[in-house]
Coordinates of C-alpha atoms and ligand atoms in Angstrom, one line a residue:
X1 CA -42.6 -52.3 44.5
X2 CA -43.7 -50.1 41.6
X3 CA -43.3 -52.1 38.4
X4 CA -40.6 -50.6 36.2
X5 CA -42.8 -50.4 33.2
X6 CA -45.4 -48.4 35.2
X7 CA -42.8 -46.0 36.5
X8 CA -41.6 -45.5 32.9
X9 CA -45.0 -44.9 31.6
X10 CA -45.8 -42.4 34.3
X11 CA -42.6 -40.4 33.7
X12 CA -43.1 -40.7 29.9
X13 CA -46.7 -39.6 30.3
X14 CA -45.7 -36.6 32.4
X15 CA -42.7 -35.5 30.2
X16 CA -44.3 -36.0 26.9
X17 CA -48.0 -35.7 27.2
X18 CA -48.4 -33.3 30.2
X19 CA -51.7 -34.3 31.6
X20 CA -54.6 -36.4 30.5
X21 CA -58.1 -35.0 30.0
X22 CA -59.7 -34.4 33.3
X23 CA -62.1 -37.0 34.7
X24 CA -65.7 -36.0 35.1
X25 CA -65.0 -35.7 38.9
X26 CA -62.0 -33.5 38.4
X27 CA -63.9 -31.2 36.0
X28 CA -66.9 -31.0 38.4
X29 CA -64.7 -30.2 41.4
X30 CA -63.0 -27.5 39.4
X31 CA -66.4 -25.9 38.5
X32 CA -67.6 -26.0 42.0
X33 CA -64.6 -24.1 43.2
X34 CA -65.3 -21.2 40.8
X35 CA -67.5 -18.2 41.6
X36 CA -70.5 -18.1 39.2
X37 CA -69.1 -17.8 35.7
X38 CA -70.7 -14.9 33.9
X39 CA -69.4 -12.4 31.4
X40 CA -69.1 -11.3 27.8
X41 CA -66.9 -11.8 24.9
X42 CA -64.6 -8.9 25.1
X43 CA -62.7 -6.8 22.6
X44 CA -61.7 -3.2 23.3
X45 CA -64.3 -0.8 21.8
X46 CA -61.6 1.0 19.8
X47 CA -60.4 -2.2 18.0
X48 CA -61.9 -3.7 14.9
X49 CA -60.4 -7.1 15.5
X50 CA -58.1 -8.9 17.9
X51 CA -55.0 -8.0 15.9
X52 CA -55.8 -4.4 16.5
X53 CA -56.5 -5.1 20.1
X54 CA -53.2 -6.8 20.7
X55 CA -50.8 -5.1 18.3
X56 CA -48.3 -2.9 20.1
X57 CA -49.3 0.4 18.4
X58 CA -53.0 0.0 19.2
X59 CA -53.0 -1.9 22.5
X60 CA -54.9 0.3 24.9
X61 CA -54.6 -0.6 28.6
X62 CA -56.3 2.6 29.7
X63 CA -59.5 1.7 27.8
X64 CA -59.3 -2.0 28.9
X65 CA -59.1 -0.8 32.5
X66 CA -62.2 1.4 32.1
X67 CA -64.2 -1.2 30.2
X68 CA -63.4 -4.0 32.6
X69 CA -64.5 -1.6 35.3
X70 CA -67.9 -1.6 33.6
X71 CA -67.8 -5.4 33.7
X72 CA -67.0 -5.4 37.4
X73 CA -69.8 -3.0 38.1
X74 CA -72.2 -5.7 36.8
X75 CA -70.5 -8.3 39.0
X76 CA -69.2 -10.2 35.9
X77 CA -66.5 -12.7 36.7
X78 CA -65.1 -13.6 33.3
X79 CA -64.5 -12.3 29.8
X80 CA -64.0 -14.4 26.8
X81 CA -61.0 -12.9 25.0
X82 CA -59.8 -13.9 21.5
X83 CA -56.0 -13.9 21.1
X84 CA -54.6 -13.6 17.6
X85 CA -52.0 -15.9 16.0
X86 CA -50.7 -13.1 13.8
X87 CA -50.2 -10.7 16.7
X88 CA -48.3 -13.4 18.4
X89 CA -46.2 -14.5 15.5
X90 CA -45.2 -10.9 14.6
X91 CA -43.7 -10.4 18.1
X92 CA -44.1 -13.3 20.6
X93 CA -42.3 -11.5 23.5
X94 CA -44.2 -8.2 23.0
X95 CA -47.5 -10.1 22.6
X96 CA -47.0 -12.0 25.8
X97 CA -46.0 -8.8 27.7
X98 CA -49.3 -7.2 26.5
X99 CA -51.2 -10.3 27.5
X100 CA -49.6 -10.0 31.0
X101 CA -50.8 -6.4 31.2
X102 CA -54.3 -7.5 30.2
X103 CA -54.2 -10.2 32.9
X104 CA -53.2 -7.7 35.6
X105 CA -56.0 -5.4 34.6
X106 CA -58.5 -8.4 34.6
X107 CA -57.3 -9.5 38.0
X108 CA -57.7 -5.9 39.4
X109 CA -61.4 -6.1 38.4
X110 CA -62.1 -9.6 39.6
X111 CA -62.3 -11.0 36.1
X112 CA -60.8 -14.4 35.1
X113 CA -60.7 -14.5 31.3
X114 CA -61.4 -17.5 29.2
X115 CA -58.7 -17.2 26.5
X116 CA -59.6 -18.2 23.0
X117 CA -56.7 -19.2 20.8
X118 CA -57.8 -20.1 17.2
X119 CA -60.8 -19.1 15.2
X120 CA -62.5 -20.4 12.1
X121 CA -64.8 -17.5 12.0
X122 CA -62.8 -14.3 12.1
X123 CA -59.5 -15.4 10.7
X124 CA -58.6 -17.6 7.9
X125 CA -57.3 -21.1 8.6
X126 CA -54.0 -20.3 10.5
X127 CA -51.3 -20.1 7.9
X128 CA -53.5 -22.1 5.5
X129 CA -51.8 -24.6 3.4
X130 CA -48.1 -24.2 4.4
X131 CA -47.2 -26.4 7.3
X132 CA -49.7 -25.0 9.9
X133 CA -48.7 -27.5 12.6
X134 CA -45.4 -26.2 13.8
X135 CA -46.5 -22.6 14.1
X136 CA -49.8 -23.6 15.7
X137 CA -48.0 -25.9 18.2
X138 CA -45.3 -23.4 19.1
X139 CA -47.8 -20.7 19.8
X140 CA -50.2 -22.9 21.8
X141 CA -47.6 -24.5 24.0
X142 CA -45.9 -21.1 24.5
X143 CA -49.0 -19.2 25.5
X144 CA -50.7 -22.0 27.5
X145 CA -47.4 -23.0 29.0
X146 CA -46.6 -19.5 30.2
X147 CA -49.9 -19.3 32.1
X148 CA -50.4 -23.0 32.8
X149 CA -50.2 -22.4 36.6
X150 CA -51.8 -19.0 36.6
X151 CA -54.9 -18.6 38.7
X152 CA -55.8 -15.4 36.9
X153 CA -56.8 -17.5 33.8
X154 CA -60.2 -19.2 33.9
X155 CA -59.5 -21.6 31.0
X156 CA -58.6 -22.2 27.4
X157 CA -61.2 -22.1 24.7
X158 CA -58.9 -23.7 22.1
X159 CA -60.7 -23.1 18.8
X160 CA -63.7 -20.9 18.2
X161 CA -66.3 -22.6 15.9
X162 CA -64.0 -25.1 14.4
X163 CA -64.9 -25.6 10.7
X164 CA -67.2 -22.5 10.4
X165 CA -67.0 -21.4 6.7
X166 CA -64.4 -24.1 5.9
X167 CA -64.4 -25.9 2.6
X168 CA -64.0 -29.7 2.4
X169 CA -60.2 -29.5 2.1
X170 CA -59.9 -27.3 5.1
X171 CA -62.2 -29.5 7.1
X172 CA -60.2 -32.6 6.3
X173 CA -57.1 -30.7 7.5
X174 CA -59.0 -29.6 10.6
X175 CA -59.9 -33.2 11.5
X176 CA -56.2 -34.0 11.6
X177 CA -55.2 -30.8 13.4
X178 CA -57.8 -30.4 16.1
X179 CA -56.8 -33.5 18.1
X180 CA -53.3 -32.2 18.0
X181 CA -54.4 -28.8 19.2
X182 CA -55.8 -30.5 22.3
X183 CA -52.7 -32.6 22.8
X184 CA -50.4 -29.5 22.5
X185 CA -52.4 -27.6 25.1
X186 CA -52.4 -30.6 27.5
X187 CA -48.6 -31.2 26.8
X188 CA -47.8 -28.2 29.1
X189 CA -49.9 -29.5 31.9
X190 CA -52.4 -26.6 32.4
X191 CA -54.1 -26.3 35.7
X192 CA -57.1 -24.7 33.9
X193 CA -59.7 -26.6 31.8
X194 CA -59.5 -26.8 28.0
X195 CA -62.6 -26.7 25.8
X196 CA -63.8 -25.9 22.3
X197 CA -67.5 -25.0 21.9
X198 CA -70.1 -27.0 20.0
X199 CA -71.7 -24.5 17.6
X200 CA -73.5 -26.5 14.9
X201 CA -74.8 -29.7 16.4
X202 CA -73.2 -32.8 17.9
X203 CA -72.9 -34.9 14.8
X204 CA -69.8 -35.3 12.7
X205 CA -66.1 -35.9 13.2
X206 CA -65.2 -32.4 14.4
X207 CA -67.8 -32.1 17.1
X208 CA -66.9 -35.6 18.2
X209 CA -63.3 -34.5 18.6
X210 CA -64.4 -31.5 20.6
X211 CA -66.7 -33.6 22.9
X212 CA -64.1 -36.3 23.4
X213 CA -61.3 -33.9 24.4
X214 CA -62.8 -31.1 26.3
X215 CA -62.3 -31.0 30.1
X216 CA -65.5 -29.0 30.4
X217 CA -68.2 -28.7 27.8
X218 CA -69.1 -25.5 26.0
X219 CA -71.5 -24.5 23.4
X220 CA -72.9 -21.6 21.3
X221 CA -76.6 -20.9 21.0
X222 CA -78.4 -17.9 19.6
X223 CA -81.9 -19.3 19.7
X224 CA -85.0 -18.5 21.8
X225 CA -85.3 -19.8 25.3
X226 CA -86.9 -23.2 24.7
X227 CA -84.3 -24.2 22.2
X228 CA -81.5 -22.9 24.4
X229 CA -82.8 -24.9 27.4
X230 CA -83.0 -28.0 25.1
X231 CA -79.3 -27.5 24.2
X232 CA -78.4 -27.3 27.9
X233 CA -80.2 -30.7 28.4
X234 CA -78.3 -32.2 25.5
X235 CA -75.0 -31.0 26.8
X236 CA -75.8 -32.5 30.3
X237 CA -75.4 -36.0 28.9
X238 CA -71.6 -35.6 29.2
X239 CA -71.8 -35.2 33.0
X240 CA -69.3 -32.3 32.9
X241 CA -69.6 -28.6 33.8
X242 CA -71.1 -26.5 31.0
X243 CA -70.4 -23.0 29.8
X244 CA -72.5 -21.4 27.2
X245 CA -69.7 -19.4 25.5
X246 CA -71.9 -17.5 23.0
X247 CA -75.6 -16.4 23.1
X248 CA -77.5 -13.1 23.0
X249 CA -78.9 -11.8 19.8
X250 CA -81.9 -9.7 20.8
X251 CA -83.8 -9.8 17.5
X252 CA -83.5 -13.6 17.4
X253 CA -85.2 -13.9 20.8
X254 CA -81.9 -14.6 22.7
X255 CA -81.5 -11.9 25.4
X256 CA -80.2 -11.5 28.9
X257 CA -83.7 -11.3 30.4
X258 CA -84.9 -14.5 28.8
X259 CA -81.7 -16.6 29.0
X260 CA -79.7 -15.7 32.1
X261 CA -82.3 -17.1 34.6
X262 CA -82.3 -20.4 32.7
X263 CA -78.5 -20.6 32.7
X264 CA -78.5 -19.9 36.4
X265 CA -81.2 -22.5 37.0
X266 CA -79.1 -25.2 35.3
X267 CA -75.9 -23.8 36.9
X268 CA -74.1 -23.3 33.7
X269 CA -71.6 -20.5 33.0
X270 CA -73.0 -17.8 30.7
X271 CA -70.9 -15.7 28.3
X272 CA -72.7 -13.5 25.8
X273 CA -71.4 -12.0 22.5
X274 CA -70.6 -8.3 22.6
X275 CA -69.8 -5.9 25.4
X276 CA -69.1 -2.2 24.7
X277 CA -70.3 -1.0 21.3
X278 CA -67.5 0.3 19.2
X279 CA -65.5 -0.5 16.1
X280 CA -66.7 -4.0 15.6
X281 CA -70.3 -2.7 15.4
X282 CA -71.8 -5.8 17.0
X283 CA -75.0 -3.9 17.6
X284 CA -75.8 -4.6 13.9
X285 CA -77.1 -8.1 13.0
X286 CA -75.2 -10.7 11.0
X287 CA -76.8 -9.4 7.8
X288 CA -74.9 -6.2 8.1
X289 CA -72.3 -7.7 5.8
X290 CA -74.9 -7.3 3.0
X291 CA -76.9 -4.5 4.5
X292 CA -74.5 -2.0 6.0
X293 CA -77.2 0.0 8.0
X294 CA -76.0 3.3 6.6
X295 CA -79.4 4.9 6.1
X296 CA -81.2 3.6 9.3
X297 CA -80.4 2.1 12.6
X298 CA -81.6 -1.4 13.7
X299 CA -84.7 -1.0 15.8
X300 CA -83.2 -3.3 18.5
X301 CA -79.5 -3.8 19.0
X302 CA -78.3 -7.2 18.1
X303 CA -75.4 -7.7 20.5
X304 CA -73.6 -5.5 23.1
X305 CA -74.3 -4.7 26.8
X306 CA -73.0 -1.1 26.9
X307 CA -73.3 1.9 24.6
X308 CA -70.0 3.6 23.7
X309 CA -70.5 6.2 26.4
X310 CA -70.5 3.5 29.1
X311 CA -74.2 3.5 29.8
X312 CA -76.1 0.2 29.5
X313 CA -78.1 -0.4 26.3
X314 CA -81.0 -1.3 28.6
X315 CA -80.9 -0.6 32.3
X316 CA -83.3 -3.5 33.0
X317 CA -80.7 -5.9 31.5
X318 CA -77.9 -4.4 33.5
X319 CA -80.1 -5.0 36.6
X320 CA -80.8 -8.6 35.7
X321 CA -77.1 -9.3 35.0
X322 CA -76.1 -7.8 38.3
X323 CA -78.7 -9.6 40.3
X324 CA -77.9 -13.0 38.8
X325 CA -74.3 -12.5 39.7
X326 CA -75.4 -12.8 43.3
X327 CA -75.6 -9.3 44.6
X328 CA -71.9 -8.4 44.6
X329 CA -70.8 -6.6 47.8
X330 CA -74.3 -6.3 49.3
X331 CA -77.2 -8.0 50.9
X332 CA -79.0 -10.8 49.1
X333 CA -82.4 -11.2 50.7
X334 CA -84.1 -14.5 50.3
X335 CA -87.4 -13.2 51.6
X336 CA -90.5 -12.6 49.6
X337 CA -90.0 -9.6 47.3
X338 CA -91.6 -7.2 45.0
X339 CA -90.8 -7.8 41.3
X340 CA -88.0 -10.1 42.3
X341 CA -85.9 -7.3 43.8
X342 CA -83.6 -9.1 46.3
X343 CA -80.3 -7.3 46.3
X344 CA -79.5 -4.3 48.5
X345 CA -76.6 -1.9 48.9
X346 CA -76.5 0.9 51.6
X347 CA -74.5 4.1 51.2
X348 CA -73.4 6.3 54.0
X349 CA -72.7 9.6 52.2
X350 CA -75.8 11.7 52.9
X351 CA -77.6 12.9 49.8
X352 CA -81.0 14.4 49.3
X353 CA -83.6 12.1 47.8
X354 CA -83.2 13.2 44.2
X355 CA -79.4 12.8 44.3
X356 CA -79.7 9.5 46.1
X357 CA -82.1 8.1 43.4
X358 CA -79.6 9.3 40.8
X359 CA -76.7 7.6 42.6
X360 CA -78.7 4.3 42.7
X361 CA -79.5 4.6 39.0
X362 CA -75.7 4.9 38.3
X363 CA -75.4 1.4 39.7
X364 CA -78.4 0.1 37.8
X365 CA -80.5 0.1 40.9
X366 CA -83.6 1.8 42.3
X367 CA -83.9 3.7 45.5
X368 CA -84.6 0.8 47.9
X369 CA -87.8 -1.2 47.4
X370 CA -88.9 -3.4 50.3
X371 CA -91.5 -6.0 49.5
X372 CA -92.3 -7.9 52.7
X373 CA -91.8 -7.9 56.5
X374 CA -89.1 -10.5 56.2
X375 CA -87.3 -8.4 53.7
X376 CA -87.6 -5.4 55.9
X377 CA -86.0 -7.4 58.7
X378 CA -83.2 -8.6 56.4
X379 CA -82.5 -5.0 55.4
X380 CA -82.5 -3.8 59.0
X381 CA -80.1 -6.5 60.0
X382 CA -77.8 -5.7 57.1
X383 CA -77.6 -1.9 57.8
X384 CA -77.4 -2.4 61.6
X385 CA -74.4 -4.7 61.2
X386 CA -72.6 -2.8 58.6
X387 CA -73.7 0.9 58.5
X388 CA -74.2 1.9 62.1
X389 CA -73.2 5.5 61.5
X390 CA -76.6 6.2 59.9
X391 CA -79.8 6.2 61.9
X392 CA -82.1 6.4 58.9
X393 CA -81.9 5.6 55.2
X394 CA -83.9 6.8 52.2
X395 CA -86.0 4.1 50.6
X396 CA -87.8 4.5 47.3
X397 CA -91.4 5.0 48.5
X398 CA -92.6 8.5 47.8
X399 CA -95.8 10.5 47.9
X400 CA -97.3 11.0 44.5
X401 CA -99.4 14.0 43.2
X402 CA -102.6 12.4 44.6
X403 CA -101.3 11.9 48.1
X404 CA -100.8 8.2 47.7
X405 CA -97.4 6.4 48.0
X406 CA -95.6 4.7 45.1
X407 CA -92.5 2.7 44.5
X408 CA -90.0 4.1 42.0
X409 CA -90.5 1.5 39.2
X410 CA -91.9 2.2 35.9
X411 CA -95.3 0.6 35.4
X412 CA -95.8 -0.2 39.1
X413 CA -98.0 1.9 41.4
X414 CA -98.8 1.7 45.0
X415 CA -101.4 -0.9 45.9
X416 CA -102.9 -1.3 49.4
X417 CA -102.1 -5.0 49.6
X418 CA -98.4 -4.2 49.3
X419 CA -96.3 -4.3 52.4
X420 CA -95.8 -1.1 54.4
X421 CA -94.3 -0.5 57.8
X422 CA -95.3 3.0 58.8
X423 CA -94.4 4.2 62.3
X424 CA -97.5 5.0 64.4
X425 CA -98.8 8.4 63.3
X426 CA -97.3 8.2 59.8
X427 CA -97.5 9.0 57.0
X428 CA -98.2 12.5 58.1
X429 CA -100.5 14.5 55.7
X430 CA -97.7 17.0 55.1
X431 CA -97.2 18.0 51.5
X432 CA -93.7 19.1 52.2
X433 CA -92.8 15.6 53.5
X434 CA -93.0 13.4 50.4
X435 CA -90.1 11.1 50.8
X436 CA -89.7 8.1 53.1
X437 CA -86.9 6.8 55.3
X438 CA -86.3 3.5 57.0
X439 CA -85.5 4.0 60.6
X440 CA -83.1 1.9 62.7
X441 CA -86.1 0.2 64.5
X442 CA -87.5 -0.9 61.1
X443 CA -90.3 1.6 60.9
X444 CA -90.9 4.0 58.0
X445 CA -91.5 7.7 58.3
X446 CA -92.1 10.4 55.7
X447 CA -90.0 13.6 55.7
X448 CA -88.7 16.4 53.4
X449 CA -87.0 15.2 50.3
X450 CA -84.3 17.9 50.5
X451 CA -82.8 16.5 53.8
X452 CA -79.5 14.7 53.1
X453 CA -79.6 11.1 54.4
X454 CA -77.9 7.8 54.0
X455 CA -79.7 5.7 51.4
X456 CA -80.4 2.2 50.3
X457 CA -80.5 1.0 46.6
X458 CA -82.1 -2.2 45.5
X459 CA -82.1 -4.2 42.2
Ligands
NAG1 C1 -44.9 0.0 21.4 O1 -45.7 1.1 21.5 C2 -45.3 2.0 22.5 C3 -46.3 3.1 22.7 O2 -47.1 3.3 21.5 C4 -43.9 2.6 22.0 O3 -43.5 3.6 22.9 C5 -42.9 1.5 21.8 O4 -41.8 2.0 21.2 C6 -43.5 0.4 20.9 N1 -42.6 -0.7 20.9 C7 -42.3 -1.4 19.8 C8 -41.4 -2.6 20.0 O5 -42.7 -1.1 18.7
NAG2 C1 -60.5 -24.3 0.3 O1 -60.1 -23.1 0.8 C2 -58.7 -22.8 0.8 C3 -58.3 -21.6 1.6 O2 -59.2 -20.5 1.2 C4 -58.2 -22.7 -0.7 O3 -56.9 -22.5 -0.8 C5 -58.6 -24.0 -1.4 O4 -58.4 -23.8 -2.8 C6 -60.1 -24.3 -1.2 N1 -60.3 -25.6 -1.7 C7 -61.4 -26.0 -2.4 C8 -61.5 -27.4 -2.9 O5 -62.2 -25.1 -2.7
NAG3 C1 -65.2 -40.1 20.5 O1 -65.5 -41.1 21.5 C2 -66.5 -42.0 21.1 C3 -66.8 -42.9 22.3 O2 -65.6 -43.3 22.9 C4 -66.0 -42.8 19.9 O3 -67.0 -43.7 19.5 C5 -65.7 -41.8 18.8 O4 -65.2 -42.5 17.7 C6 -64.7 -40.8 19.3 N1 -64.6 -39.8 18.2 C7 -63.4 -39.5 17.6 C8 -63.5 -38.4 16.5 O5 -62.4 -40.0 17.9
NAG4 C1 -104.4 11.9 56.3 O1 -105.6 12.2 55.5 C2 -106.4 11.1 55.2 C3 -107.5 11.6 54.3 O2 -107.1 12.6 53.5 C4 -106.8 10.5 56.4 O3 -107.5 9.3 56.1 C5 -105.7 10.1 57.3 O4 -106.1 9.6 58.5 C6 -104.8 11.3 57.6 N1 -103.6 10.9 58.3 C7 -103.1 11.5 59.4 C8 -101.9 10.9 60.0 O5 -103.7 12.5 59.8
NAG5 C1 -80.9 17.8 45.7 O1 -79.7 18.5 45.4 C2 -79.5 18.8 44.1 C3 -78.2 19.4 44.0 O2 -77.2 18.5 44.4 C4 -80.6 19.7 43.6 O3 -80.5 20.0 42.2 C5 -82.0 19.1 43.9 O4 -83.0 20.0 43.5 C6 -82.1 18.7 45.3 N1 -83.3 17.9 45.5 C7 -84.2 18.1 46.5 C8 -85.4 17.3 46.5 O5 -83.9 18.9 47.4
NAG6 C1 -71.3 -5.2 52.9 C2 -71.0 -5.7 54.2 O1 -70.2 -5.0 55.0 N1 -71.5 -6.8 54.6 C3 -71.4 -7.3 56.0 C4 -72.6 -7.0 56.8 O2 -72.7 -7.7 58.0 C5 -72.7 -9.0 57.9 C6 -72.9 -9.6 59.3 O3 -72.0 -9.0 60.2 C7 -71.4 -9.5 57.2 O4 -71.4 -10.9 57.0 C8 -71.3 -8.9 55.8 O5 -70.1 -9.2 55.2

């Protein structure tokens, strides 16, 4: 028989408190069921802040659809999106209908957003001074409650950088409010995790509240690789999944190329600050408040993945991001490779070699580069199984001005120790046959570059 008091507590617990903080096992099981969590903080490039992004007059679903398409093209799986308490309180119904539209667009692009509710950095203390609690609690339980069972939402980042730029009075209020914020979120029994990122060390009352209440751990770090790795190790002590919810400030030594492989190695989620350059001007460093960069441009962009025209700021970064997202919709070869290129996509619309190379470049790839016999076999198996309509495919190898053969990567030229798999009698010494195709039997032959063929891209 179930003791009455236990039954009562269970009911009480469910009705009033929603759910408890996940156990470590629950949190880790959740993490393992997700595809690799990688993405950017996202605000539409035509908005200067979240209020503009979410207000009725300036909400722009067409642009969101285009920009999240860019995220999808890099294989990103999440976007960290700040909501805004003012946009909500002006018009809760309208705000939620726009949030619904946003979630539909996210879902279309395979993006599960991490929704961020409150912010110490960008807004003032929510409704500072005058009874913040009721407004805060209503908004939280309404928004989290509306989507508590919605698989389109990755999780709830309840408060961005709690205490950043707060004075002592505000901090004292925060110490009272923050535990309630977690309680309100859990009161509606969300199926997603709640978190609030550590941003200035683990010591102090506020970080302690964050650590003790988060289902999954999250942190911000804009430091070079060794410090970043140290922070991951520090966060591992809690035995819970970890997401780095802010990094990437190129001039501080925090970049995609340095940090993404470390994040992947430790299997933590990776979300950088900045996506498409626009009205927030996140390409400028933090000192742009004092130095507005009106007379010269920064020599290296601080944040952002894409330029405003939709091209990546650095193609090499786009390639690294895409590759670490696990070769979306293509072959991931585990065989020995050249320059770490392991992902392949084949295309069946015949193009001449110049146009094929340009088509690859559009997906942040090179015309196929094959680095070993095992990789050649992987590629052949992949195209035979999936692209049987083509009997040959352009790869990137081409005859240079001296009659040698090169791969199409800057700074890398043909060397005789590199793997080749010429068909007997090839390459022919024909100066009109400077491009190379991979044949169905795995051999390579050179031919005219103008002939339209299927082609393979790699990155
Ligand atoms: C919201 O914006 C749309 C398009 O700009 C407009 O048609 C509609 O009337 C607006 N709704 C409200 C409640 O202001
Ligand atoms: C702290 O900041 C709040 C909000 O800006 C302000 O109202 C208050 O006077 C400040 N308190 C102190 C002690 O500076
Ligand atoms: C967090 O949990 C630790 C260990 O249980 C405890 O010592 C600490 O006081 C808690 N922090 C807060 C702010 O409650
Ligand atoms: C092409 O010419 C090079 C020297 O120029 C020669 O070594 C090679 O055997 C020739 N290949 C063929 C297939 O005739
Ligand atoms: C490929 O076709 C394009 C036009 O689509 C043309 O400009 C280009 O010169 C062609 N390249 C070769 C190698 O034939
Ligand atoms: C992209 C694609 O169609 N991949 C398929 C290629 O073939 C293998 C083996 O049949 C499938 O597992 C892939 O899904």
